[in-house]
mmCIF file of C-alpha atoms and ligand atoms in Angstrom:
data_model
loop_
_atom_site.group_PDB
_atom_site.id
_atom_site.type_symbol
_atom_site.label_atom_id
_atom_site.label_comp_id
_atom_site.label_asym_id
_atom_site.label_seq_id
_atom_site.Cartn_x
_atom_site.Cartn_y
_atom_site.Cartn_z
ATOM 1 C CA UNK D 237 38.174 35.754 -77.121
ATOM 2 C CA UNK D 238 39.362 37.520 -80.263
ATOM 3 C CA UNK D 239 36.717 39.337 -82.241
ATOM 4 C CA UNK D 240 37.043 40.851 -85.689
ATOM 5 C CA UNK D 241 34.709 43.760 -86.386
ATOM 6 C CA UNK D 242 34.161 44.629 -90.046
ATOM 7 C CA UNK D 243 33.104 48.244 -90.367
ATOM 8 C CA UNK D 244 30.915 49.239 -93.319
ATOM 9 C CA UNK D 245 32.471 47.102 -96.098
ATOM 10 C CA UNK D 246 29.733 48.394 -98.397
ATOM 11 C CA UNK D 247 29.570 49.248 -102.081
ATOM 12 C CA UNK D 248 28.985 52.970 -101.582
ATOM 13 C CA UNK D 249 32.371 53.264 -99.816
ATOM 14 C CA UNK D 250 34.185 51.532 -102.687
ATOM 15 C CA UNK D 251 35.681 53.274 -105.752
ATOM 16 C CA UNK D 252 32.724 54.035 -108.033
ATOM 17 C CA UNK D 253 30.346 54.227 -105.050
ATOM 18 C CA UNK D 254 28.443 57.253 -103.799
ATOM 19 C CA UNK D 255 30.939 58.058 -101.023
ATOM 20 C CA UNK D 256 34.022 56.378 -102.397
ATOM 21 C CA UNK D 257 37.043 55.823 -100.157
ATOM 22 C CA UNK D 258 40.215 55.681 -102.299
ATOM 23 C CA UNK D 259 41.491 52.095 -102.376
ATOM 24 C CA UNK D 260 38.538 50.864 -100.309
ATOM 25 C CA UNK D 261 38.225 47.724 -102.423
ATOM 26 C CA UNK D 262 41.867 46.775 -101.747
ATOM 27 C CA UNK D 263 41.082 45.664 -98.192
ATOM 28 C CA UNK D 264 38.499 43.029 -99.125
ATOM 29 C CA UNK D 265 40.937 40.136 -99.851
ATOM 30 C CA UNK D 266 42.718 40.798 -96.532
ATOM 31 C CA UNK D 267 39.420 40.820 -94.634
ATOM 32 C CA UNK D 268 38.497 37.487 -96.212
ATOM 33 C CA UNK D 269 41.862 35.983 -95.307
ATOM 34 C CA UNK D 270 41.860 37.173 -91.694
ATOM 35 C CA UNK D 271 38.383 36.032 -90.707
ATOM 36 C CA UNK D 272 39.398 32.425 -89.965
ATOM 37 C CA UNK D 273 41.878 33.595 -87.313
ATOM 38 C CA UNK D 274 39.121 34.945 -85.087
ATOM 39 C CA UNK D 275 36.707 33.362 -82.602
ATOM 40 C CA UNK D 276 33.953 35.754 -83.553
ATOM 41 C CA UNK D 277 33.365 37.919 -86.626
ATOM 42 C CA UNK D 278 30.706 40.614 -86.692
ATOM 43 C CA UNK D 279 29.978 43.439 -89.116
ATOM 44 C CA UNK D 280 28.389 46.854 -89.151
ATOM 45 C CA UNK D 281 26.371 48.344 -91.964
ATOM 46 C CA UNK D 282 25.631 52.028 -92.539
ATOM 47 C CA UNK D 283 21.873 51.852 -93.162
ATOM 48 C CA UNK D 284 20.180 55.176 -93.814
ATOM 49 C CA UNK D 285 16.559 55.898 -94.666
ATOM 50 C CA UNK D 286 15.892 58.118 -97.687
ATOM 51 C CA UNK D 287 16.422 61.834 -97.023
ATOM 52 C CA UNK D 288 18.642 61.169 -94.013
ATOM 53 C CA UNK D 289 19.746 64.320 -92.145
ATOM 54 C CA UNK D 290 23.412 63.590 -92.987
ATOM 55 C CA UNK D 291 22.721 63.932 -96.719
ATOM 56 C CA UNK D 292 23.478 67.286 -98.380
ATOM 57 C CA UNK D 293 20.369 66.715 -100.495
ATOM 58 C CA UNK D 294 18.227 66.981 -97.351
ATOM 59 C CA UNK D 295 19.255 70.608 -96.718
ATOM 60 C CA UNK D 296 18.799 73.878 -98.551
ATOM 61 C CA UNK D 297 21.698 76.075 -99.661
ATOM 62 C CA UNK D 298 24.365 73.507 -98.879
ATOM 63 C CA UNK D 299 26.620 71.307 -100.928
ATOM 64 C CA UNK D 300 28.242 67.941 -100.394
ATOM 65 C CA UNK D 301 31.058 67.927 -97.816
ATOM 66 C CA UNK D 302 29.922 71.226 -96.243
ATOM 67 C CA UNK D 303 30.068 71.271 -92.440
ATOM 68 C CA UNK D 304 26.899 72.354 -90.628
ATOM 69 C CA UNK D 305 25.534 72.184 -87.094
ATOM 70 C CA UNK D 306 22.855 69.568 -86.678
ATOM 71 C CA UNK D 307 21.160 69.698 -83.262
ATOM 72 C CA UNK D 308 24.327 71.323 -81.933
ATOM 73 C CA UNK D 309 26.728 68.728 -83.362
ATOM 74 C CA UNK D 310 29.200 69.219 -86.206
ATOM 75 C CA UNK D 311 27.868 67.387 -89.233
ATOM 76 C CA UNK D 312 29.586 66.836 -92.565
ATOM 77 C CA UNK D 313 26.975 66.764 -95.311
ATOM 78 C CA UNK D 314 27.492 63.607 -97.325
ATOM 79 C CA UNK D 315 26.363 62.553 -100.747
ATOM 80 C CA UNK D 316 23.329 60.256 -100.484
ATOM 81 C CA UNK D 317 24.840 56.898 -99.520
ATOM 82 C CA UNK D 318 23.990 53.516 -98.029
ATOM 83 C CA UNK D 319 20.264 53.944 -98.427
ATOM 84 C CA UNK D 320 18.482 50.948 -96.937
ATOM 85 C CA UNK D 321 18.019 48.008 -99.325
ATOM 86 C CA UNK D 322 19.934 49.606 -102.214
ATOM 87 C CA UNK D 323 22.957 48.068 -103.969
ATOM 88 C CA UNK D 324 25.087 50.841 -102.470
ATOM 89 C CA UNK D 325 24.243 49.648 -98.974
ATOM 90 C CA UNK D 326 25.059 46.013 -99.780
ATOM 91 C CA UNK D 327 28.370 44.479 -98.769
ATOM 92 C CA UNK D 328 31.093 44.381 -101.431
ATOM 93 C CA UNK D 329 30.224 41.370 -103.618
ATOM 94 C CA UNK D 330 33.590 39.700 -102.900
ATOM 95 C CA UNK D 331 33.265 39.969 -99.122
ATOM 96 C CA UNK D 332 32.916 36.532 -97.576
ATOM 97 C CA UNK D 333 29.959 36.685 -95.222
ATOM 98 C CA UNK D 334 29.576 33.049 -94.094
ATOM 99 C CA UNK D 335 31.459 33.611 -90.835
ATOM 100 C CA UNK D 336 29.722 36.873 -89.906
ATOM 101 C CA UNK D 337 27.597 35.962 -86.883
ATOM 102 C CA UNK D 338 25.766 39.257 -86.510
ATOM 103 C CA UNK D 339 25.311 42.511 -88.394
ATOM 104 C CA UNK D 340 24.690 45.722 -86.493
ATOM 105 C CA UNK D 341 23.005 48.437 -88.514
ATOM 106 C CA UNK D 342 23.404 52.114 -87.720
ATOM 107 C CA UNK D 343 22.309 55.474 -89.088
ATOM 108 C CA UNK D 344 18.694 54.323 -89.196
ATOM 109 C CA UNK D 345 17.335 57.306 -87.238
ATOM 110 C CA UNK D 346 16.544 59.903 -89.944
ATOM 111 C CA UNK D 347 17.534 62.820 -87.716
ATOM 112 C CA UNK D 348 20.995 61.866 -86.467
ATOM 113 C CA UNK D 349 24.174 60.440 -87.941
ATOM 114 C CA UNK D 350 25.870 57.407 -86.484
ATOM 115 C CA UNK D 351 29.500 56.761 -87.307
ATOM 116 C CA UNK D 352 30.216 54.334 -84.490
ATOM 117 C CA UNK D 353 28.881 50.801 -84.433
ATOM 118 C CA UNK D 354 28.065 51.322 -80.739
ATOM 119 C CA UNK D 355 26.195 54.648 -80.478
ATOM 120 C CA UNK D 356 24.799 57.461 -82.603
ATOM 121 C CA UNK D 357 26.937 60.616 -82.796
ATOM 122 C CA UNK D 358 25.187 62.235 -79.808
ATOM 123 C CA UNK D 359 25.498 59.036 -77.723
ATOM 124 C CA UNK D 360 21.729 59.060 -77.216
ATOM 125 C CA UNK D 361 20.999 55.498 -78.260
ATOM 126 C CA UNK D 362 23.010 52.289 -78.152
ATOM 127 C CA UNK D 363 22.918 49.764 -80.980
ATOM 128 C CA UNK D 364 23.238 46.994 -78.411
ATOM 129 C CA UNK D 365 26.703 46.058 -79.661
ATOM 130 C CA UNK D 366 28.416 46.374 -76.259
ATOM 131 C CA UNK D 367 25.864 44.106 -74.602
ATOM 132 C CA UNK D 368 26.127 41.576 -77.420
ATOM 133 C CA UNK D 369 29.922 41.478 -77.285
ATOM 134 C CA UNK D 370 30.049 41.223 -73.479
ATOM 135 C CA UNK D 371 27.457 38.428 -73.550
ATOM 136 C CA UNK D 372 29.639 36.575 -76.071
ATOM 137 C CA UNK D 373 32.694 36.995 -73.838
ATOM 138 C CA UNK D 374 34.513 39.196 -76.346
ATOM 139 C CA UNK D 375 37.521 40.960 -74.816
ATOM 140 C CA UNK D 376 39.898 41.955 -77.605
ATOM 141 C CA UNK D 377 38.279 43.744 -80.515
ATOM 142 C CA UNK D 378 40.169 44.023 -83.818
ATOM 143 C CA UNK D 379 38.814 46.642 -86.217
ATOM 144 C CA UNK D 380 39.020 46.665 -89.997
ATOM 145 C CA UNK D 381 36.960 48.397 -92.693
ATOM 146 C CA UNK D 382 35.866 51.861 -93.870
ATOM 147 C CA UNK D 383 36.232 54.757 -93.559
ATOM 148 C CA UNK D 384 39.318 54.989 -91.343
ATOM 149 C CA UNK D 385 38.771 58.450 -89.861
ATOM 150 C CA UNK D 386 34.978 58.188 -89.579
ATOM 151 C CA UNK D 387 33.211 54.948 -88.788
ATOM 152 C CA UNK D 388 36.348 52.976 -87.901
ATOM 153 C CA UNK D 389 37.726 55.746 -85.647
ATOM 154 C CA UNK D 390 34.395 56.483 -83.921
ATOM 155 C CA UNK D 391 33.804 52.761 -83.308
ATOM 156 C CA UNK D 392 37.290 52.435 -81.837
ATOM 157 C CA UNK D 393 36.786 55.400 -79.485
ATOM 158 C CA UNK D 394 33.582 53.850 -78.157
ATOM 159 C CA UNK D 395 35.166 50.391 -77.865
ATOM 160 C CA UNK D 396 37.949 51.836 -75.720
ATOM 161 C CA UNK D 397 35.546 53.706 -73.461
ATOM 162 C CA UNK D 398 33.367 50.582 -73.125
ATOM 163 C CA UNK D 399 36.416 48.830 -71.665
ATOM 164 C CA UNK D 400 37.467 46.547 -74.525
ATOM 165 C CA UNK D 401 41.057 45.933 -75.541
ATOM 166 C CA UNK D 402 40.950 47.687 -78.894
ATOM 167 C CA UNK D 403 43.204 47.125 -81.879
ATOM 168 C CA UNK D 404 43.120 48.732 -85.323
ATOM 169 C CA UNK D 405 44.510 46.599 -88.170
ATOM 170 C CA UNK D 406 45.993 49.443 -90.127
ATOM 171 C CA UNK D 407 46.482 47.776 -93.499
ATOM 172 C CA UNK D 408 42.816 46.761 -93.337
ATOM 173 C CA UNK D 409 41.467 50.270 -93.537
ATOM 174 C CA UNK D 410 41.524 53.241 -95.919
ATOM 175 C CA UNK D 411 40.774 56.902 -95.257
ATOM 176 C CA UNK D 412 38.791 59.542 -97.084
ATOM 177 C CA UNK D 413 41.493 62.038 -96.041
ATOM 178 C CA UNK D 414 44.921 60.888 -94.905
ATOM 179 C CA UNK D 415 45.660 63.932 -92.743
ATOM 180 C CA UNK D 416 42.403 63.473 -90.838
ATOM 181 C CA UNK D 417 43.284 59.809 -90.378
ATOM 182 C CA UNK D 418 46.701 60.764 -88.996
ATOM 183 C CA UNK D 419 44.971 62.870 -86.320
ATOM 184 C CA UNK D 420 42.603 59.977 -85.589
ATOM 185 C CA UNK D 421 45.564 57.568 -85.269
ATOM 186 C CA UNK D 422 47.237 59.803 -82.705
ATOM 187 C CA UNK D 423 44.004 60.059 -80.731
ATOM 188 C CA UNK D 424 43.520 56.266 -80.761
ATOM 189 C CA UNK D 425 47.034 55.771 -79.373
ATOM 190 C CA UNK D 426 46.559 58.529 -76.794
ATOM 191 C CA UNK D 427 43.344 56.877 -75.585
ATOM 192 C CA UNK D 428 45.071 53.515 -75.141
ATOM 193 C CA UNK D 429 44.095 51.744 -78.345
ATOM 194 C CA UNK D 430 46.641 49.730 -80.309
ATOM 195 C CA UNK D 431 47.483 50.029 -83.985
ATOM 196 C CA UNK D 432 49.092 47.060 -85.729
ATOM 197 C CA UNK D 433 49.518 45.654 -89.217
ATOM 198 C CA UNK D 434 48.036 42.293 -90.172
ATOM 199 C CA UNK D 435 51.572 40.828 -90.324
ATOM 200 C CA UNK D 436 51.818 41.320 -86.560
ATOM 201 C CA UNK D 437 48.833 39.044 -85.895
ATOM 202 C CA UNK D 438 50.670 36.061 -84.421
ATOM 203 C CA UNK D 439 47.760 33.738 -83.718
HETATM 204 C C1 LIG P 542 30.783 56.710 -93.006
HETATM 205 C C2 LIG P 542 30.506 58.910 -93.562
HETATM 206 C C3 LIG P 542 29.138 58.771 -93.525
HETATM 207 C C4 LIG P 542 31.738 55.583 -92.735
HETATM 208 C C5 LIG P 542 29.416 56.553 -92.950
HETATM 209 O O1 LIG P 542 31.349 54.404 -92.867
HETATM 210 O O2 LIG P 542 32.901 55.866 -92.399
HETATM 211 N N1 LIG P 542 31.318 57.896 -93.305
HETATM 212 N N2 LIG P 542 28.598 57.586 -93.214
HETATM 213 ZN ZN1 LIG P 543 26.514 57.292 -93.437
#
């Protein structure tokens, strides 16, 4: 049962958006093309309330992209992004959504960030994604979307530890910082995840 998981294909992560990932828009045609190859397609959406704790604007004497400790965890302070029900939180207008069977929203707790589609950053609360996927009989999870070294990487780490066969489609992601993504790639491989290009999908 091959499942494609679209991570945060949202306007704020596209060039011109609040937290733009360089080239983020370039992956949308590939995502649209690949969907029909899969038995199940699901998506995640970064979905923050106003004044979320991950926003630099919620803290005093800080600026965007500063690193702070938030309840003991490292936290990058982001520009305000993906605020619930705004255009920035909407999927890219060209993303085909007809085949997306479920959307898992994350980052809704105002006090804690949530990069992974499975758990918040402190692993305190599950989104229910593991249970949903296991109930559906999903075994191999293919990941695509944004941003490579944040929400894609954190989702992949959780998918591996939840026991799924986990594959990153490398040409279907873009990073905020390529060096950070290189470290994430090595960690994915070390943990037993696979990294392929879409050309290698032979089904
Ligand atoms: C993301 C930073 C903050 C992501 C979400 O989707 O990768 N990155 N919120
Ligand atoms: Zn976010």
